[in-house]
Amino acid sequence: MSFLEVVAATTLLALLAATLSAALGAVRGGEARARSQLAAAELAHRLIVMHLDDPESMPSQNLPIDYDGRLYNWRLQQQPIALIPLGEEEPGARSAIDRFRRLIVTVWLSPDSGGNPSPDTPGSGAVTLTRIYDQLPMRNPDSIRGFIGDGDAESIRRLLEVISPAPSNGRR
């Protein structure tokens, strides 16, 4: 074998090793991003369930949440649902429709754990889950008891507000 052949073979071997190393690094990076997004989705789901069970027990949105060894920021938004009836509405149907809300939870990796300060940044890995729900908690007996409370004036006022909201004067 000549000197040139040895140099060419060594160069090809080095290029092959570099290519394999880059490919393995890309696979590991993709796996880390996927794990981070999965953890963000799990956390978003837990936050939705927490909010549905007891909105007062939610952690502060200003502080990150430690989950799976990383810190995650989150935000929660509620929006009324606007339904457009296809035909003539039945009496009392509007008050039942007005009880529905859209709950939007966005979770992303905190800058303290190598993430972005905003979920709107491209590549932030933010996960957004949306759930439409009825404000009247008929999910299970515990939810009903938690919503009604001890029957104090505030609990009764909140229940009446959900059951018969103020007229909406048109669509939202």
Short mmCIF file of C-alpha atoms in Angstrom, two decimals:
data_model
loop_
_atom_site.label_atom_id
_atom_site.label_comp_id
_atom_site.label_asym_id
_atom_site.label_seq_id
_atom_site.Cartn_x
_atom_site.Cartn_y
_atom_site.Cartn_z
CA MET A 1 0.00 0.00 0.00
CA SER A 2 1.31 3.40 -0.90
CA PHE A 3 1.40 6.41 1.36
CA LEU A 4 -1.45 8.09 -0.56
CA GLU A 5 -3.69 5.05 -0.14
CA VAL A 6 -3.06 5.02 3.61
CA VAL A 7 -3.89 8.75 3.87
CA ALA A 8 -7.08 8.30 1.80
CA ALA A 9 -8.21 5.30 3.87
CA THR A 10 -7.54 7.17 7.12
CA THR A 11 -9.47 10.21 5.85
CA LEU A 12 -12.44 8.07 4.82
CA LEU A 13 -12.43 6.32 8.18
CA ALA A 14 -12.36 9.68 10.00
CA LEU A 15 -15.26 10.98 7.87
CA LEU A 16 -17.27 7.84 8.60
CA ALA A 17 -16.63 8.19 12.35
CA ALA A 18 -17.64 11.88 12.27
CA THR A 19 -20.84 11.08 10.36
CA LEU A 20 -21.82 8.35 12.81
CA SER A 21 -21.06 10.60 15.76
CA ALA A 22 -23.21 13.42 14.31
CA ALA A 23 -26.07 11.01 13.61
CA LEU A 24 -26.00 9.65 17.16
CA GLY A 25 -25.92 13.19 18.56
CA ALA A 26 -28.96 14.14 16.47
CA VAL A 27 -30.86 11.07 17.68
CA ARG A 28 -30.02 11.86 21.31
CA GLY A 29 -31.04 15.51 20.88
CA GLY A 30 -34.34 14.49 19.29
CA GLU A 31 -35.01 12.07 22.13
CA ALA A 32 -34.33 14.79 24.72
CA ARG A 33 -36.74 17.17 22.94
CA ALA A 34 -39.39 14.45 22.72
CA ARG A 35 -39.03 13.67 26.45
CA SER A 36 -39.33 17.36 27.28
CA GLN A 37 -42.49 17.73 25.16
CA LEU A 38 -44.01 14.58 26.64
CA ALA A 39 -43.37 15.86 30.16
CA ALA A 40 -44.89 19.23 29.18
CA ALA A 41 -48.00 17.47 27.82
CA GLU A 42 -48.35 15.39 31.00
CA LEU A 43 -48.00 18.50 33.14
CA ALA A 44 -50.54 20.42 31.03
CA HIS A 45 -53.03 17.59 31.47
CA ARG A 46 -52.46 17.52 35.24
CA LEU A 47 -52.98 21.29 35.42
CA ILE A 48 -56.29 20.98 33.54
CA VAL A 49 -57.51 18.29 35.93
CA MET A 50 -56.38 20.35 38.94
CA HIS A 51 -58.24 23.39 37.63
CA LEU A 52 -61.41 21.40 36.99
CA ASP A 53 -61.30 19.89 40.49
CA ASP A 54 -60.43 23.04 42.43
CA PRO A 55 -59.40 26.27 40.65
CA GLU A 56 -58.32 27.78 43.98
CA SER A 57 -55.62 25.12 44.49
CA MET A 58 -53.67 26.02 41.34
CA PRO A 59 -50.00 26.96 41.75
CA SER A 60 -48.88 30.48 40.86
CA GLN A 61 -48.39 31.10 37.14
CA ASN A 62 -45.41 33.31 37.97
CA LEU A 63 -43.37 30.39 39.33
CA PRO A 64 -42.07 27.42 37.34
CA ILE A 65 -43.20 23.92 38.28
CA ASP A 66 -40.64 21.19 38.95
CA TYR A 67 -41.63 18.10 36.96
CA ASP A 68 -39.52 15.14 35.90
CA GLY A 69 -36.32 16.83 37.11
CA ARG A 70 -36.86 19.99 35.03
CA LEU A 71 -38.59 23.32 35.54
CA TYR A 72 -41.58 24.20 33.36
CA ASN A 73 -43.37 27.51 32.93
CA TRP A 74 -47.09 27.53 32.22
CA ARG A 75 -50.07 29.74 31.56
CA LEU A 76 -53.79 29.16 31.78
CA GLN A 77 -56.48 30.99 29.85
CA GLN A 78 -60.27 30.68 29.95
CA GLN A 79 -62.53 31.80 27.15
CA PRO A 80 -66.28 31.65 26.69
CA ILE A 81 -67.55 29.37 23.94
CA ALA A 82 -69.54 30.96 21.15
CA LEU A 83 -72.04 28.49 19.70
CA ILE A 84 -74.17 29.45 16.74
CA PRO A 85 -77.51 27.62 16.70
CA LEU A 86 -78.53 26.06 13.39
CA GLY A 87 -82.24 26.48 13.95
CA GLU A 88 -84.58 28.06 16.42
CA GLU A 89 -83.38 27.84 20.02
CA GLU A 90 -85.39 26.09 22.67
CA PRO A 91 -86.32 28.22 25.69
CA GLY A 92 -83.64 27.93 28.37
CA ALA A 93 -81.09 26.42 26.00
CA ARG A 94 -79.02 29.62 25.86
CA SER A 95 -78.31 29.56 29.61
CA ALA A 96 -77.03 25.97 29.36
CA ILE A 97 -74.83 26.87 26.38
CA ASP A 98 -73.46 29.96 28.13
CA ARG A 99 -72.05 27.75 30.92
CA PHE A 100 -69.45 26.21 28.60
CA ARG A 101 -65.89 27.51 28.68
CA ARG A 102 -62.68 26.75 26.86
CA LEU A 103 -59.71 26.06 29.13
CA ILE A 104 -56.33 26.52 27.43
CA VAL A 105 -53.13 25.42 29.19
CA THR A 106 -49.70 26.02 27.65
CA VAL A 107 -46.58 24.46 29.19
CA TRP A 108 -42.98 24.95 28.07
CA LEU A 109 -39.48 24.28 29.38
CA SER A 110 -38.26 27.09 31.64
CA PRO A 111 -35.09 29.04 30.78
CA ASP A 112 -33.64 27.71 34.06
CA SER A 113 -33.77 24.22 32.53
CA GLY A 114 -32.50 25.22 29.09
CA GLY A 115 -35.82 26.29 27.56
CA ASN A 116 -37.15 29.57 26.20
CA PRO A 117 -38.65 32.49 28.14
CA SER A 118 -41.73 32.52 25.88
CA PRO A 119 -43.81 29.68 24.45
CA ASP A 120 -44.33 31.75 21.30
CA THR A 121 -40.64 31.48 20.36
CA PRO A 122 -40.16 29.07 17.44
CA GLY A 123 -38.62 25.83 18.66
CA SER A 124 -39.68 26.41 22.26
CA GLY A 125 -41.23 22.94 22.46
CA ALA A 126 -44.37 24.39 24.03
CA VAL A 127 -47.38 22.13 24.40
CA THR A 128 -50.90 23.58 24.39
CA LEU A 129 -53.90 21.54 25.51
CA THR A 130 -57.45 22.82 25.19
CA ARG A 131 -60.51 21.46 26.94
CA ILE A 132 -64.11 22.54 26.61
CA TYR A 133 -66.01 22.07 29.84
CA ASP A 134 -69.29 22.85 31.55
CA GLN A 135 -68.79 25.07 34.60
CA LEU A 136 -71.38 23.07 36.52
CA PRO A 137 -69.23 20.30 38.00
CA MET A 138 -71.21 17.13 37.40
CA ARG A 139 -68.09 14.97 36.86
CA ASN A 140 -68.22 13.14 40.19
CA PRO A 141 -69.66 13.56 43.71
CA ASP A 142 -66.42 15.07 45.05
CA SER A 143 -66.49 17.80 42.40
CA ILE A 144 -70.08 18.67 43.24
CA ARG A 145 -69.33 18.80 46.99
CA GLY A 146 -66.23 20.90 46.37
CA PHE A 147 -68.18 23.32 44.19
CA ILE A 148 -71.13 23.69 46.56
CA GLY A 149 -68.89 23.77 49.63
CA ASP A 150 -70.58 23.99 53.01
CA GLY A 151 -73.63 25.72 51.59
CA ASP A 152 -72.37 29.14 52.65
CA ALA A 153 -73.64 32.27 50.90
CA GLU A 154 -70.60 32.54 48.60
CA SER A 155 -70.98 28.93 47.39
CA ILE A 156 -74.69 29.39 46.75
CA ARG A 157 -74.04 32.66 44.88
CA ARG A 158 -71.41 30.94 42.69
CA LEU A 159 -73.80 28.04 41.96
CA LEU A 160 -76.64 30.40 41.00
CA GLU A 161 -74.27 32.41 38.81
CA VAL A 162 -73.36 29.29 36.84
CA ILE A 163 -76.90 27.91 36.60
CA SER A 164 -78.56 31.16 35.55
CA PRO A 165 -76.01 33.66 34.25
CA ALA A 166 -76.91 37.21 33.36
CA PRO A 167 -78.38 37.55 29.86
CA SER A 168 -75.67 37.83 27.23
CA ASN A 169 -77.55 40.12 24.77
CA GLY A 170 -76.43 38.33 21.66
CA ARG A 171 -73.50 36.18 20.77
CA ARG A 172 -70.05 36.43 22.27
#
